Amino acid sequence: MPSPASSPSSSRSVGFPIPRHDRFPDGSVKASGFELDGKLHGHWEWFRLDGSLLRSGEFDLGHQVGLWRTWDRAGRLVKETSFGPSTPGTSPADPATR
């Protein structure tokens, strides 16, 4: 049995993270991670149509937190962005919409 959410927000939520996999029209994985209470939560990864990893990082109930990394098609790290802790009342972010 999975344990309750063990991410930083576990004290704010009583649900369990559920896997989520978004797909491109051809069926290949576009994004993979978890949702908790209907919000992106925990580790997430976004992929290009060719299957290469584009971006990865952590969410805390819909808010980007911690270190996010972006790679080029050859797998070389091209960018690191650091996000502070989640702040209640701010708008959640989704890197797929940026």
CSV table of C-alpha atoms in Angstrom, one decimal:
chain,number,residue,atom,x,y,z
A,1,MET,CA,0.0,0.0,0.0
A,2,PRO,CA,1.4,3.4,-0.9
A,3,SER,CA,2.2,5.8,1.9
A,4,PRO,CA,0.5,9.2,2.2
A,5,ALA,CA,2.1,12.0,0.2
A,6,SER,CA,5.7,12.3,1.5
A,7,SER,CA,6.5,15.5,-0.4
A,8,PRO,CA,6.9,18.8,1.5
A,9,SER,CA,3.1,19.3,1.4
A,10,SER,CA,2.1,16.1,3.1
A,11,SER,CA,0.9,18.0,6.2
A,12,ARG,CA,-1.5,19.9,4.0
A,13,SER,CA,-3.1,17.0,2.2
A,14,VAL,CA,-4.6,13.7,3.1
A,15,GLY,CA,-4.8,12.1,-0.3
A,16,PHE,CA,-2.5,9.8,-2.1
A,17,PRO,CA,-0.5,10.7,-5.2
A,18,ILE,CA,-1.7,9.0,-8.4
A,19,PRO,CA,0.4,8.5,-11.5
A,20,ARG,CA,-0.4,10.6,-14.6
A,21,HIS,CA,1.0,10.2,-18.1
A,22,ASP,CA,0.2,12.7,-20.8
A,23,ARG,CA,0.7,11.5,-24.3
A,24,PHE,CA,1.4,13.0,-27.8
A,25,PRO,CA,-1.2,12.1,-30.5
A,26,ASP,CA,1.1,9.2,-31.6
A,27,GLY,CA,0.9,7.7,-28.1
A,28,SER,CA,4.4,8.5,-27.0
A,29,VAL,CA,4.9,9.9,-23.5
A,30,LYS,CA,4.8,13.7,-23.4
A,31,ALA,CA,4.9,14.1,-19.6
A,32,SER,CA,5.0,11.8,-16.6
A,33,GLY,CA,4.5,12.4,-12.9
A,34,PHE,CA,2.0,12.4,-10.2
A,35,GLU,CA,-1.1,14.3,-9.1
A,36,LEU,CA,-2.4,14.9,-5.6
A,37,ASP,CA,-5.8,16.5,-5.0
A,38,GLY,CA,-6.0,17.3,-8.7
A,39,LYS,CA,-2.7,19.2,-8.8
A,40,LEU,CA,0.8,18.3,-10.2
A,41,HIS,CA,2.8,16.9,-7.3
A,42,GLY,CA,6.2,15.3,-6.8
A,43,HIS,CA,8.7,14.5,-9.6
A,44,TRP,CA,7.7,15.3,-13.2
A,45,GLU,CA,9.4,14.8,-16.5
A,46,TRP,CA,8.6,16.3,-19.9
A,47,PHE,CA,9.7,14.7,-23.2
A,48,ARG,CA,10.1,15.7,-26.8
A,49,LEU,CA,8.2,13.9,-29.5
A,50,ASP,CA,11.5,12.1,-30.3
A,51,GLY,CA,11.5,10.7,-26.8
A,52,SER,CA,14.4,12.8,-25.5
A,53,LEU,CA,14.0,14.3,-22.0
A,54,LEU,CA,13.2,18.0,-22.2
A,55,ARG,CA,12.7,19.1,-18.6
A,56,SER,CA,12.3,17.7,-15.1
A,57,GLY,CA,11.7,18.9,-11.6
A,58,GLU,CA,9.4,18.8,-8.6
A,59,PHE,CA,6.0,20.1,-7.8
A,60,ASP,CA,4.4,20.8,-4.5
A,61,LEU,CA,0.6,20.8,-5.1
A,62,GLY,CA,0.8,22.6,-8.4
A,63,HIS,CA,3.8,24.9,-7.6
A,64,GLN,CA,7.2,24.4,-9.0
A,65,VAL,CA,9.8,23.9,-6.3
A,66,GLY,CA,13.5,23.1,-6.0
A,67,LEU,CA,15.9,22.7,-8.9
A,68,TRP,CA,14.5,22.3,-12.4
A,69,ARG,CA,16.7,21.1,-15.2
A,70,THR,CA,16.4,21.5,-19.0
A,71,TRP,CA,18.3,19.3,-21.5
A,72,ASP,CA,19.0,19.6,-25.3
A,73,ARG,CA,18.2,16.7,-27.7
A,74,ALA,CA,21.6,15.2,-27.2
A,75,GLY,CA,21.0,14.9,-23.4
A,76,ARG,CA,23.3,17.8,-22.4
A,77,LEU,CA,22.2,20.0,-19.5
A,78,VAL,CA,21.5,23.5,-20.9
A,79,LYS,CA,19.7,25.2,-18.0
A,80,GLU,CA,19.0,24.9,-14.3
A,81,THR,CA,16.3,27.0,-12.6
A,82,SER,CA,15.8,27.1,-8.9
A,83,PHE,CA,12.3,27.7,-7.4
A,84,GLY,CA,11.7,28.5,-3.8
A,85,PRO,CA,9.2,26.8,-1.6
A,86,SER,CA,5.6,26.8,-2.5
A,87,THR,CA,3.6,29.8,-1.2
A,88,PRO,CA,-0.1,29.3,-0.4
A,89,GLY,CA,-2.3,31.6,-2.4
A,90,THR,CA,-0.1,31.9,-5.5
A,91,SER,CA,-1.0,30.5,-8.9
A,92,PRO,CA,0.3,27.0,-9.8
A,93,ALA,CA,2.7,26.7,-12.7
A,94,ASP,CA,2.9,24.1,-15.4
A,95,PRO,CA,6.0,24.2,-17.5
A,96,ALA,CA,4.1,22.6,-20.4
A,97,THR,CA,2.2,25.9,-20.8
A,98,ARG,CA,5.3,28.1,-20.9
